[in-house]
Each structure stands twice: as structure tokens, then as C-alpha cells.
């Protein structure tokens, strides 16, 4: 039958699925394909099927955070997918990363809660190395600036990433999180990859992540949608390479 | 300026905001109001403003899970709201709860990750008692079946709620979670209230939650959308009482 | 047979039990009843049975801390009680609370150890809402100042509540606990309610708590026994309302 | 001034203090001294001063559990004491321990909450070796059966020690605790020594513990007050040795 | 000056260092080089410098476990090294891995204690992707059987890897660890890579790991030294590729 | 058969085993015996058998850290040993300890990972009191300066003991560890005793530890090998006393 949240049945998606967070970004990414069709839209889960250089690729939005991407992943696997590339936005944590640069995640700092439901925190949230290689090769071939390394997935956008919450609430252990993660060589904050990587490894699926840096938290810079087109093209091209 | 995710500025929302998870449910709830207008829709955050028996009420969808509702709450507070009632769906954990019954949460079992970013796990995720009273009074006046007690917020819908994941993956500590929570007098599973309650208390905002039981996990029953209309009406009526 | 610590058998106590910490306070509270009789006294557990406006009410002292109140609760339940109101003293954590004011706890910050033996820390230590309502109504009818909200139960009176221990020992994580809890909108410190609330919910018993503020930790004020008579009267009156 | 809970000032107690849990046991222990006088009684804290073979010794009851003994210890230190021997009752966890035997604790399994307020859980709750030696020597000289080893301090008497709670509630992780601790060579359950030992080490005070086995949990045996007189005599004699 | 444990000064080692656990294996690995010389031997740290196909390579034994490899890594970095390949033995956890096969670790399950001193457990212990690629390429060119994936680093060889300890002691949470890790797609047990990977990422050094499977825990097979020569040759060849 | 790592069979070692960390120290200690013979050397495990004042004593090096000493202990027990005295070097944490003084550990602060595989962290890592007494008596008879108390076992020598790691990396929670442990009355840092003590208690073996202070971390003093001869002699003499 149809999967409860994504509203798709087995065989309705491709083996390769690109995973933006924002439903509105599904069509933006799809527009770089040779052709596409929206096949479903329920809650934060919108899905397009399309063709890119002869390959069948699906795009499904995941919503924000580990809980909603865990549902997308569980249900897409049951619908027949097995290779996932998240296309996201992120806040860079290193001074050498420019806004608009791409960040290819090799692994994630598990600061989320969802992955803990599956396995204890010491289990590494790692991207599949074949996807990492394909993303690097695609970024090289498209001649875009990129960085390769660890990214950190938090469960909250404000306090969890060191931004003061409402009424300037910020607990002591979050005050220096930006600086602490910079020293730990973490490249950027986002909110979904640690759940995606952890679950994919358990399920023997391949997963990767390419984010654009829409902000740099060290230099306090921000440009709306910076680099998202590049991330989309790199993810599509990487899928072709795989 | 405009809040980054919900795309609304200070003063654009009412003091009272109803919070369904599903963007598609915003208009369903709004249809029980005397009048309404969709004022924004970005990502999983769709907002309607309306009038119910003379009171201004907003409705904003939160998406699924603690991370996305934490963003909704942080940004709605900045937009001027201060009283929140989540309208959700849930899976009942007690044999005496019928599918379609309402569940009014007095507090939440914090099985989420997002609230941990704000305060350690021993801090109680409690609904505001005035909202609990108003919801009970509303349910009585509308003559619908309801239950009052603890609900549990998980970060994953499958494994975290004791459903086998892909390839039947289920870690040992989740195998008996349905039965364990039943014995602990938890009424139902859902995925957002513990984040909502925890953050609201820190921010001196009032929050409550009324869910319909679309499933009963003990009796293995499920009815699509069971009770959602009742939950919507009770939440609207409770807002009038407040 | 007789319960091991409280030295009472099934049927010897009323359904309603008031729970002061201090054995010497049992008779002080009982003196506000129409009649009473001390029926048992062993270790820190002294019990009086009495009549208040036609209702049978017992009073049992619990001693200090989660371990000793857990024993009182377990054994009183076996003796036939099912509704509990703790009457305590507390140190206020908000500047707007005067010494002598009452604090009605809606829920407790679980900083105790005893409740962890029963269920993990994310489970909310919540007062029964009917008792909260009855305590509010009683406080209104007796025209005493009161506050409603979260209270924090610690396992130590000195270091756990931010007071330097012997030789001024104070670990770093306790140095700012008064200020941190103030920001989290916690109303006061005491040492028993989180165990009482957590266990009562598991046992389907009703529990509540009314404390007098004998100190204000923010304003560094202290008055011996301030408000204890008020707390006693409110608890008795609330029992009548229930 | 007077200490808040024990109601004693600096100099009113001896350097040596014996610590039973039960206030009623203060006079029982004191009756083995050459002379004594009750000097204070407030809450669960009753204190006697006396002489034993020429030495000044105080006896103060601590109440049940880590929270109340932490208060006794903090305040007795401020009153001038520096050497403490707990005299307790316990439930034996080894088949070779007879009801009525004495157990001399070398260290405690920290299953309490109070000691965590002072230092993280890996810090060892250890008895002072001079007191251990004195207790052994005293037990030898009085020709009583005794055992030397680890004891476990829990925060609850029922569930924490593997006894079913009200309505037979027993969480999974407590079902085998008796057998698990037996395999770990823990001699007995009691409820105060881990707090006593941990805090005493931090405060450079000396502490020890001698318990009688009033029950054997493996053999399901129980004799009221078995061995308490022996424990009292051994503690007094050990104090003389020190 | 000289590093305290490895007894080497800055500049005395190559940028590339191979890291066996066993000091006796230093010369075995070195024998596959074109030339080498033992330059130091203190405690479990023996170091050889050599040439392989024109490249300068050092080999330093690390001893067993995270603590001793953390010292080797800290001191080798100070001595000028920046690229590390551990050559180890391991116990395979998948039925498809033959004894004698090689396992190339992409990341490690952090079941060690040493890495926790540096960063909390959610930080991923990940191998450098360039080294992973070089090891794969080397294994292909040498035509040896290999597997690529997650390995688990434990702090104990017996109980931590599910083998009964002395007197058959095995705590409940270790009873099924072999089966649990098999389901989590972990390839093998060893005892050093999670410390190596975690610290190397923090220090911006590159690290990888190639182990031979000397045992298969699922099939209960064991062959002394199986595959160690292959692992040595692959590591040397990979160094040349880097 | 032969134990896998120490390469010895049942009966090849004495009941009494001295445990230095460094293999090179085995012969140094042995040289204080009346006669000895090296019987095995594999990895970091070197073993000598000898005679001291008529008693058979073995000496086995353990390597650095909990993982390697856990292997030594497990395998020596299977080889027939049952009494263990670690002879180590340590960094003193109290101003009154001179470099070269001996430290006799009564118990260990469990900051290691290996002991956690066996039992949760609250279980006390305690030395056997008979060995503590014998070590004290031996130190007295040899007229060397010594201190008796708690020692702390860390899993890393640099960051875990508050020394900056490579590139001055030091996480916030380690910045004050020297001062914090000094206030907690911990005498010294070393890296093996908490694993040794914890496991020995579980296995009903006797274990103790005597360390020389080669450094004083408070006074920033360091003398290579200071006091090691004294520690060796005290351990040998204590064995004779036992």
C-alpha cells in the first residue's frame, strides 16, 4: 500500500532520491533536470520524478529536522529507493568558507535526537564514501568552490546553533558552541544529515549530503539562497556518476 | 523584519495560535472559524488568520517533530503570539481509549531531542493549567469523549514508537516501549508536545495540546483522520474560554 | 500486615493524606482540623487521623528527601490512601515571591535520584490537575497570596541548592543554579515533590503540593516558619473541595 | 549560630559521631554507653552526647536516604565533628551472610542521587581505611560474625532494591538487581552510606559504616532488628580504638 | 626536546606513519620496505624509519587500546608526522567476511573511553576519505579480498567484545553485542581506531585503518596472524598513492 | 592452552603478581628480588617469575591504560594468579606531596572507559583493604614517605590530565581538572588503577596500587623515575606481609 506520510507505493520512486528540506525547493532542483513531474505532495513531503542525462531520479522534500527526515527515509526505502543525496542549506563554521561555497559532508556530529532512537550516540554518522567521491568529482567538473569534512546536525535552529532564543534565552552550554565546533574542525551547521547518515548505514543504503553555505557564522555573513543552484547541479551530476 | 522561516513580522499574528502539524490541516481547522485568510506559506509553515466568536485566532502548521515546531514557536513568539494550542493526531496507548477520542495532554514524556537544547531532561514538559482547564471545559460543552493525562513525544515515528523500521530493524530498548508506556499511564504517542511545552514554560508563554486518537496501539486499530474535526472544534472553543 | 516503616495496616488511613516533611508539623497541621488523633509514630513517619468539615483526612510526615517520601507513598498506598497533598517549606527563586507567600506546584524539575529508580528522567513529574485547581480555589477562598508553577526538587539542601558546602565546597555546575532556575521560571526549591509526583502518576494516584516560601534565595530573605499555617489551611480546604 | 536542621551549635557535639538512621535507635545505642544525655531532637535528627570507656561520643540519627544524611553530615561538620560511623540495617545479597551478621563496608555502590550533587559518579564512595580496620578489630574482639566488602546505597527501598512497587510496578532494569549485585560481590543493600562516604572524602572527614543484616534477599529471610545491638557495640568499640 | 613516551624529537619521524599495535610487528611490516632502521624503543612504542618505493615512511607501534594510541598520536604529531594508517588485527562481525580478508574502516563506533576526553560521543570517528580511497586502490592493485565500512573500537577485549570474562562474568548489556553490531552493519571489532580517527580529525591530521580479520566472531573461526602481511602491503602501497 | 596476549598457561605464574606498566621496568623490579627469570614477552606483556624472601612472586607489565591492563588481568587470573599490586608512576595533585613520595591508593576515580564495560560507573573502584594495610606497613618498615588516599585513572595522558593536546587543544571541561581534583582530595593521576580495582572486585581477586610521584602537577615539578625503586621495594615487602 501507500506509505502513510509520503503517500507513495513501492516502485513509484527511483533508486536515486535527492532530498531537499524545503518542499518549495523540489521544483527548483527539478528544473535542472531534463524533464520532471510532481507525483505527490502531502504534509512537508513533496515528490518529483524526472530524468537527468538518461538517469531516473526522484526528489523528495524532507521537512526540517531529524524526525521528519527519518519518516521520509523509512518510507522511501519501502518505496524502493536505496541511494540518497541531501541538498541543504547550512551555516558555515570556518573562516575560510565563503557564503555560496558548497560543503560536502563526510560525516555528521550527532547533535540530533532522532538517530538515538536507532542506535547509541557513539555509532558514527558517516556518508557513503562512493557518494562523497561522486560529489567531489561533480564539484570539480562543475568548477564550483567546495569543502569536504564534518558537518553538525542540531535539533534546534536557534538555541542549538548558539543563536539566542526568545527573550535572549541561551543556556550556558550553548554560548560557545560556534567557537567550540570551529575548533573541532566542523565545517557547518545544518539539521538533518546525522539522522540521514545514521539510519542509512543501518539500512545498508547509501547516503551523502551537499550543502551550500547560505551563512557564515564566524564572519556573521548571510546571503539568501546562496549556492543552492550549485548544490542542486552537483547533486544531480554526482547521481549520474554513481 | 520578517521571521526567517514562518515569513511573518511582528503583529501579523494573533496572541492565540493553533498549531496543527500538517500544513494541509490549516484550512480544515480554519473552516470551523467564522472567517479566515491564509497570510503566509513557506516550507512546512502555513499560517491563517481568522475570527472565531469574536476572537482573533491564528493557525500555523508546525511540520513534524521537535526541530520544526521549535522554529515555529521561536518565530511566532517574536511575531507577537503568546498562547499556543497544538492540535494533533496521536496513537493511543491505553485500552480504554477509543479511536476518535480526544486526548488532552497535561504534560509530556520528553523523548525528543529538541527540548534538550534548552534545558536538561529532568525539567518537566508541562501544559499550562489554564489551557488544560479550558480544553476540558470545551470538550465537556461540545460533548465529545476525552481523556486527560500524560502524552509521550518521540523523535521518530517508526522505531521510536515501537514500530519496526526498514528491514524490521528494531533495537532491544524499543521492543516493549508500547507496553512500558501503557504501564506508566501514558495516554498516547505524538511527536511535538514535549518541545512545545518545555520551550513555552521557559518563555513564559502558555501552551496546551489536544490530540485525536487516530490509532490505538494496544488494540491495533486505525482510522484515518478520526477525531480531527472534534479536536479542532475543542481547541477553538477553548481559545474562546481563555 | 503492618507496613514496615509507617507501621500502619490497610484501612487505617483515610483516602486523603496530607504530607508534611517534618514529624513535628503533623500536630501543627492537625490542630487546624475539627478533631484528630495521633495513630502511629515510627522513624520520621508520624501519622494523625482527623476530621475536617466532615471529611476524614490523615496526615503523615515523610521526612526529608525523595528516598523517605518514596517509602511513605508506597506504604500509604498499600494502607488504602489515593490522594496526596504535600505541605512543605521552600526557598523562592523569583523576585516577585514574598517570604510567606504560598507556591502551588504544577510540576517538578526532577533533580532527585529516587524517581529515577521508577522511570527515566524525561517522564514529567506533574501534579494532578484537579488538585492544582482545588489548591488554587482554596487559596482564593482563604485570600492568601499564592503563585502557580514549576518547583524544583533537589537531593541536597546545601550544594544541590547552590549553597556552599562544608569548607565552602561548591562544584562549578552548582555555582549558578539559583540564577539558572530563576531564568527557567522555576518558582522555588524544595526536596520531595518530584518523587511524589512521578510515583503518583505511575500509581494512578492523585498528588499535589503547596509550599510556603520561608526564604527568598534571590533577595536573600528568610523568616522561620513563614506561611506554614496558610499552607496547612489551604491544603485542608483543598481536600474538602476535591 | 545553631545549624538549621540538627539544631546544634559549634562545639555541642563530639569529634566522634555515630549515625543510626532511625531516631528511636539513638537511645538504644546510647544505652550501651557509660552515660548519655539527649541534647537535641528536631525533625528526624535526634542527638545524644555520652561517654564510652572515657571517650566523648555523640549519636545523631540521620533519617532515611542520601538527602537527609547529607544535611546531617554538613551540619555536624559545622558543629565540630570529623569522624563518623554509620550504624545501619541492611538486606544481605550473598548466600553466605546470615541474618544477624554484621557487614563492614569498605566502599559503596553509588546508586543514590545526593552524592551526584557533589561530584560525578565515577568518584569512589570509600570508607576511611582506619575506620574499616577499627571496625574489624572491634568485631574480632567482640567475637561477632562479620563480613567486609562493598555495600550498595539505593534511593528507594522498594523498586530500587528490586521489590515490586505498588500494583506490582517494577521496571525492567530493576527485575534482576538482586542477582546482578550478588554477582558483582556486593554484600548488602542499604540507603545512606554512598552519600556519607562520598561527602566525607571531599570534606577530609573520616567515615565508616557497620550494618547488621536484618534480611537476606537471596534466601528470603528476615528477622526484625537482628544484629543491631552487635552493630552498636562494634561501632562504639571501634571509636575507642580510633 | 624528546617526546616523553615515544622518545623521539621533532623531525625524527616521517610525515607518513604506519601504526601497528604490537611492537613485534614493527619489523615485520618494515621488512616489506626497501630498507629500514629501528630508531627507538621505549615501553610499547617501537619506531622504525624506512623507504618504500622512494617514500620516507615511519612505523610506530601503539600498544593496545585508546589510551596508549592517544599518547602515540599526540607525540608523533609533535615529532612532525601528519598522516597515519593503523595496521591492525580484528574480529569480523559479518558472515561474508573470511578470516584473512582485509577490512578498510570508513569510520568507527566509539565504544572507547579515550576519545571522550577530547569531544563528546556524538562527534563522528571518521577516517580521512583520501586514505580510504588510497587503501581501496592499493587493495585492488594487490588483488586482495577487502571490505569497506564501519568498525567498532572497544576498551576491553573480553567483556567489551562479548567474550565471557573470568569466571564467566558477562553483564547483560554485552550478551548480544556481537549480534547487535552485526545488525548495525559493523564489520569488525578492534580496539584503537575510534581514538585514532577522533583525535586526528580534531588535529587536522589524516588517519585511516586497514585491519586483517584474524577471527570471525559469527562463524567462530580464528587463524593466527591471518592477513597481516596483506594489510601491511596494502598500507605501504596506499602511502605511496597518497 | 596459552593465554592469547600474555602467552602463559595455567600454573606458569605465581598467586602474587606485581604489575608495572612499562615492560622495561619488569627487570628493574625483579632485580630487587633474590632471584628471577623472564618467562615470557609478547606485545607490552613481559613476565618474570622470581623469589623474594622465600615467596614466589611474578611480575607482568601491563602496558599503558585500562584496555591493556584489563587483558593482563583477565589472562593472569586464568593463569592462576589472584593477588595483584600495581607499581606505577603518577602525577601528584596535592601540594604536600613531594616528587619521589609514594602514593598508596585506597580507591580510584573512574575516569577510564574499560571498567564501564564491566559495570556501571557508580560501582566503587576500591583497593583490597588487606593490601592497603600491607603496603602501609611495608612503607613504614622501609621508612619511606608515603600518602594514602584516592587516585584518579584517566584514559588519556595529555587532555585527560589537563595538559593541552596538539595545537593546544583543550576542551573546556578539562581546563580546571587539576584544580578540581585537588579540591576533591584526589592524590594523583595515573592511568590503570580504576580498571584494575573494578575488575578485581568483580572477580573476587585482591588488588592494590603503589605509585611514586614522578611529577607534582600543582607545583609543576618533574623528576624522571623518582621514587620507582621505593615503590618496587614497598610492593615486594607488602607481598611478603600478605
Tab-separated table of C-alpha atoms in Angstrom, chain D:
chain	number	residue	atom	x	y	z
D	1	UNK	CA	24.576	30.074	65.311
D	2	UNK	CA	22.605	26.905	65.508
D	3	UNK	CA	22.604	24.636	62.498
D	4	UNK	CA	19.216	24.856	60.756
D	5	UNK	CA	18.154	21.205	60.845
D	6	UNK	CA	20.102	19.458	63.587
D	7	UNK	CA	19.632	22.439	65.928
D	8	UNK	CA	23.143	22.338	67.390
D	9	UNK	CA	25.943	24.887	67.532
D	10	UNK	CA	29.689	24.565	67.089
D	11	UNK	CA	31.194	22.609	69.969
D	12	UNK	CA	27.993	20.922	71.082
D	13	UNK	CA	28.931	17.576	69.535
D	14	UNK	CA	31.970	15.358	69.943
D	15	UNK	CA	34.551	14.746	67.237
D	16	UNK	CA	33.193	11.199	67.002
D	17	UNK	CA	29.593	10.781	65.894
D	18	UNK	CA	27.693	7.541	65.466
D	19	UNK	CA	24.950	7.770	62.838
D	20	UNK	CA	21.909	5.489	63.027
D	21	UNK	CA	19.093	6.176	60.550
D	22	UNK	CA	16.229	5.795	62.983
D	23	UNK	CA	15.748	8.471	65.712
D	24	UNK	CA	14.366	5.785	68.015
D	25	UNK	CA	17.658	3.952	67.771
D	26	UNK	CA	19.671	6.825	69.263
D	27	UNK	CA	18.755	5.866	72.810
D	28	UNK	CA	19.154	2.168	72.121
D	29	UNK	CA	22.755	2.742	71.040
D	30	UNK	CA	23.326	5.262	73.817
D	31	UNK	CA	22.224	2.690	76.380
D	32	UNK	CA	25.454	0.773	75.637
D	33	UNK	CA	27.476	3.806	76.699
D	34	UNK	CA	28.547	4.515	80.246
D	35	UNK	CA	26.346	7.599	80.365
D	36	UNK	CA	24.481	9.825	77.928
D	37	UNK	CA	22.086	12.724	77.555
D	38	UNK	CA	19.713	13.643	74.722
D	39	UNK	CA	20.723	17.170	73.715
D	40	UNK	CA	18.503	17.867	70.726
D	41	UNK	CA	15.599	16.487	68.714
D	42	UNK	CA	14.278	18.196	65.573
D	43	UNK	CA	12.723	16.527	62.545
D	44	UNK	CA	14.450	13.160	62.026
D	45	UNK	CA	17.588	14.457	63.752
D	46	UNK	CA	17.914	13.382	67.393
D	47	UNK	CA	21.282	13.780	69.106
D	48	UNK	CA	22.724	12.240	72.258
D	49	UNK	CA	26.076	13.010	73.855
D	50	UNK	CA	27.708	10.386	76.024
D	51	UNK	CA	30.828	8.734	77.365
D	52	UNK	CA	32.133	5.312	76.357
D	53	UNK	CA	35.242	3.990	78.144
D	54	UNK	CA	36.384	7.518	78.720
D	55	UNK	CA	35.754	8.841	75.237
D	56	UNK	CA	33.218	11.521	74.294
D	57	UNK	CA	30.918	10.236	71.587
D	58	UNK	CA	27.816	11.770	70.028
D	59	UNK	CA	24.998	9.884	68.350
D	60	UNK	CA	22.816	11.616	65.753
D	61	UNK	CA	20.042	9.991	63.759
D	62	UNK	CA	20.132	10.786	60.039
D	63	UNK	CA	16.726	9.762	58.778
D	64	UNK	CA	16.380	7.571	55.701
D	65	UNK	CA	18.245	8.253	52.465
D	66	UNK	CA	21.025	10.369	50.990
D	67	UNK	CA	19.210	13.734	51.153
D	68	UNK	CA	18.656	13.631	54.903
D	69	UNK	CA	22.076	12.197	55.781
D	70	UNK	CA	23.727	14.845	53.580
D	71	UNK	CA	22.127	17.508	55.791
D	72	UNK	CA	23.204	15.719	58.986
D	73	UNK	CA	26.767	15.448	57.753
D	74	UNK	CA	27.049	19.046	56.528
D	75	UNK	CA	25.717	20.385	59.796
D	76	UNK	CA	27.621	18.039	62.132
D	77	UNK	CA	30.877	19.049	60.441
D	78	UNK	CA	29.998	22.701	61.085
D	79	UNK	CA	29.249	21.741	64.675
D	80	UNK	CA	32.797	20.383	65.015
D	81	UNK	CA	32.581	16.639	64.313
D	82	UNK	CA	35.080	14.951	61.980
D	83	UNK	CA	34.754	11.175	62.371
D	84	UNK	CA	31.546	9.319	61.518
D	85	UNK	CA	30.402	5.742	61.824
D	86	UNK	CA	27.039	4.850	60.400
D	87	UNK	CA	25.176	2.089	62.253
D	88	UNK	CA	22.521	0.719	59.953
D	89	UNK	CA	20.311	-2.126	58.932
D	90	UNK	CA	20.700	-3.793	55.577
D	91	UNK	CA	19.480	-6.553	53.301
D	92	UNK	CA	22.213	-9.071	52.577
D	93	UNK	CA	22.912	-10.025	48.960
D	94	UNK	CA	25.165	-13.058	49.431
D	95	UNK	CA	24.079	-16.540	50.419
D	96	UNK	CA	26.889	-16.892	52.957
D	97	UNK	CA	25.661	-13.964	55.079
D	98	UNK	CA	23.365	-14.971	57.932
D	99	UNK	CA	20.632	-12.717	59.228
D	100	UNK	CA	22.143	-11.048	62.276
D	101	UNK	CA	25.677	-10.966	60.851
D	102	UNK	CA	27.493	-7.655	60.644
D	103	UNK	CA	28.652	-6.055	57.387
D	104	UNK	CA	31.563	-3.623	57.426
D	105	UNK	CA	31.502	-1.508	54.284
D	106	UNK	CA	34.789	-0.772	52.542
D	107	UNK	CA	33.046	1.257	49.880
D	108	UNK	CA	29.607	1.866	48.410
D	109	UNK	CA	27.985	1.398	45.038
D	110	UNK	CA	26.638	4.882	44.319
D	111	UNK	CA	23.021	4.227	43.369
D	112	UNK	CA	21.916	7.360	45.209
D	113	UNK	CA	21.230	10.817	43.838
D	114	UNK	CA	22.547	13.049	46.610
D	115	UNK	CA	26.228	12.320	46.104
D	116	UNK	CA	25.889	13.320	42.441
D	117	UNK	CA	25.263	16.896	43.550
D	118	UNK	CA	28.803	16.925	44.925
D	119	UNK	CA	30.869	15.033	42.365
D	120	UNK	CA	30.344	12.889	39.288
D	121	UNK	CA	29.527	9.231	39.654
D	122	UNK	CA	32.968	7.791	38.904
D	123	UNK	CA	34.375	9.211	42.158
D	124	UNK	CA	34.623	6.280	44.581
D	125	UNK	CA	32.460	6.239	47.699
D	126	UNK	CA	35.069	4.770	50.007
D	127	UNK	CA	35.156	4.275	53.749
D	128	UNK	CA	38.180	5.545	55.616
D	129	UNK	CA	40.614	2.639	55.919
D	130	UNK	CA	41.432	3.425	59.554
D	131	UNK	CA	37.773	3.091	60.455
D	132	UNK	CA	37.467	-0.127	58.455
D	133	UNK	CA	40.415	-1.517	60.393
D	134	UNK	CA	38.985	-0.361	63.724
D	135	UNK	CA	35.598	-1.915	62.961
D	136	UNK	CA	37.223	-5.217	62.028
D	137	UNK	CA	39.320	-5.172	65.184
D	138	UNK	CA	36.253	-4.366	67.270
D	139	UNK	CA	34.215	-7.141	65.665
D	140	UNK	CA	37.040	-9.582	66.311
D	141	UNK	CA	37.374	-8.522	69.939
D	142	UNK	CA	33.607	-8.819	70.477
D	143	UNK	CA	33.610	-12.162	68.720
D	144	UNK	CA	30.708	-11.439	66.342
D	145	UNK	CA	30.287	-12.746	62.789
D	146	UNK	CA	31.139	-10.080	60.237
D	147	UNK	CA	31.837	-9.587	56.537
D	148	UNK	CA	33.935	-6.909	54.879
D	149	UNK	CA	33.234	-5.526	51.402
D	150	UNK	CA	31.163	-3.375	49.088
D	151	UNK	CA	27.641	-2.282	50.021
D	152	UNK	CA	25.089	-0.647	47.716
D	153	UNK	CA	23.144	2.506	48.583
D	154	UNK	CA	19.846	2.928	46.783
D	155	UNK	CA	17.437	5.857	46.775
D	156	UNK	CA	14.309	3.757	47.117
D	157	UNK	CA	13.553	0.831	49.394
D	158	UNK	CA	11.035	-0.888	47.140
D	159	UNK	CA	11.743	-0.582	43.424
D	160	UNK	CA	15.398	0.437	43.803
D	161	UNK	CA	16.105	-2.751	45.757
D	162	UNK	CA	14.162	-4.963	43.381
D	163	UNK	CA	10.990	-5.195	45.441
D	164	UNK	CA	7.823	-4.677	43.363
D	165	UNK	CA	6.256	-1.276	43.957
D	166	UNK	CA	2.559	-0.589	44.471
D	167	UNK	CA	0.414	-2.550	41.997
D	168	UNK	CA	3.477	-4.702	41.329
D	169	UNK	CA	5.184	-1.984	39.314
D	170	UNK	CA	8.802	-2.937	38.627
D	171	UNK	CA	10.748	-1.539	35.668
D	172	UNK	CA	12.762	-3.987	33.611
D	173	UNK	CA	16.146	-2.680	34.764
D	174	UNK	CA	15.306	-3.478	38.390
D	175	UNK	CA	14.000	-7.008	37.873
D	176	UNK	CA	17.372	-8.679	38.305
D	177	UNK	CA	19.131	-6.172	40.506
D	178	UNK	CA	19.442	-8.541	43.473
D	179	UNK	CA	21.073	-11.227	41.359
D	180	UNK	CA	23.199	-8.723	39.431
D	181	UNK	CA	24.619	-7.186	42.601
D	182	UNK	CA	25.240	-10.613	44.098
D	183	UNK	CA	27.410	-11.422	41.066
D	184	UNK	CA	29.243	-8.127	41.490
D	185	UNK	CA	30.199	-9.202	45.030
D	186	UNK	CA	28.103	-6.530	46.678
D	187	UNK	CA	27.337	-7.643	50.229
D	188	UNK	CA	24.141	-5.764	51.053
D	189	UNK	CA	21.630	-3.030	50.280
D	190	UNK	CA	21.171	-0.010	52.481
D	191	UNK	CA	20.359	3.626	51.715
D	192	UNK	CA	22.865	6.096	53.179
D	193	UNK	CA	26.498	5.026	53.006
D	194	UNK	CA	27.323	6.180	49.461
D	195	UNK	CA	26.316	9.732	50.325
D	196	UNK	CA	28.164	9.550	53.646
D	197	UNK	CA	31.377	8.152	52.137
D	198	UNK	CA	31.447	10.452	49.096
D	199	UNK	CA	30.906	13.658	51.031
D	200	UNK	CA	33.261	12.688	53.842
D	201	UNK	CA	36.124	12.147	51.426
D	202	UNK	CA	35.525	15.530	49.825
D	203	UNK	CA	35.441	17.143	53.264
D	204	UNK	CA	38.555	15.282	54.552
D	205	UNK	CA	36.448	13.736	57.274
D	206	UNK	CA	36.700	10.060	58.184
D	207	UNK	CA	33.634	7.867	57.722
D	208	UNK	CA	32.794	4.203	58.058
D	209	UNK	CA	29.739	2.004	58.204
D	210	UNK	CA	28.729	-1.109	60.070
D	211	UNK	CA	25.339	-2.628	59.285
D	212	UNK	CA	23.542	-5.619	60.615
D	213	UNK	CA	21.835	-7.894	58.118
D	214	UNK	CA	18.179	-7.837	59.186
D	215	UNK	CA	17.280	-9.647	55.980
D	216	UNK	CA	18.871	-11.910	53.415
D	217	UNK	CA	17.428	-11.149	49.995
D	218	UNK	CA	18.845	-14.262	48.366
D	219	UNK	CA	17.483	-16.648	50.966
D	220	UNK	CA	14.365	-14.556	51.577
D	221	UNK	CA	14.891	-14.367	55.335
D	222	UNK	CA	14.011	-11.522	57.699
D	223	UNK	CA	14.364	-11.007	61.455
D	224	UNK	CA	13.329	-7.689	62.987
D	225	UNK	CA	16.262	-5.800	64.486
D	226	UNK	CA	18.620	-8.773	64.063
D	227	UNK	CA	22.159	-7.808	64.945
D	228	UNK	CA	21.524	-4.162	65.750
D	229	UNK	CA	22.885	-4.488	69.260
D	230	UNK	CA	26.056	-6.067	67.894
D	231	UNK	CA	26.465	-3.307	65.343
D	232	UNK	CA	26.074	-0.705	68.072
D	233	UNK	CA	28.650	-2.323	70.318
D	234	UNK	CA	31.133	-2.772	67.467
D	235	UNK	CA	30.786	0.871	66.432
D	236	UNK	CA	31.329	2.076	69.993
D	237	UNK	CA	34.340	-0.177	70.475
D	238	UNK	CA	35.785	0.892	67.097
D	239	UNK	CA	35.503	4.506	68.176
D	240	UNK	CA	37.560	3.714	71.230
D	241	UNK	CA	40.195	2.085	69.004
D	242	UNK	CA	40.445	5.061	66.648
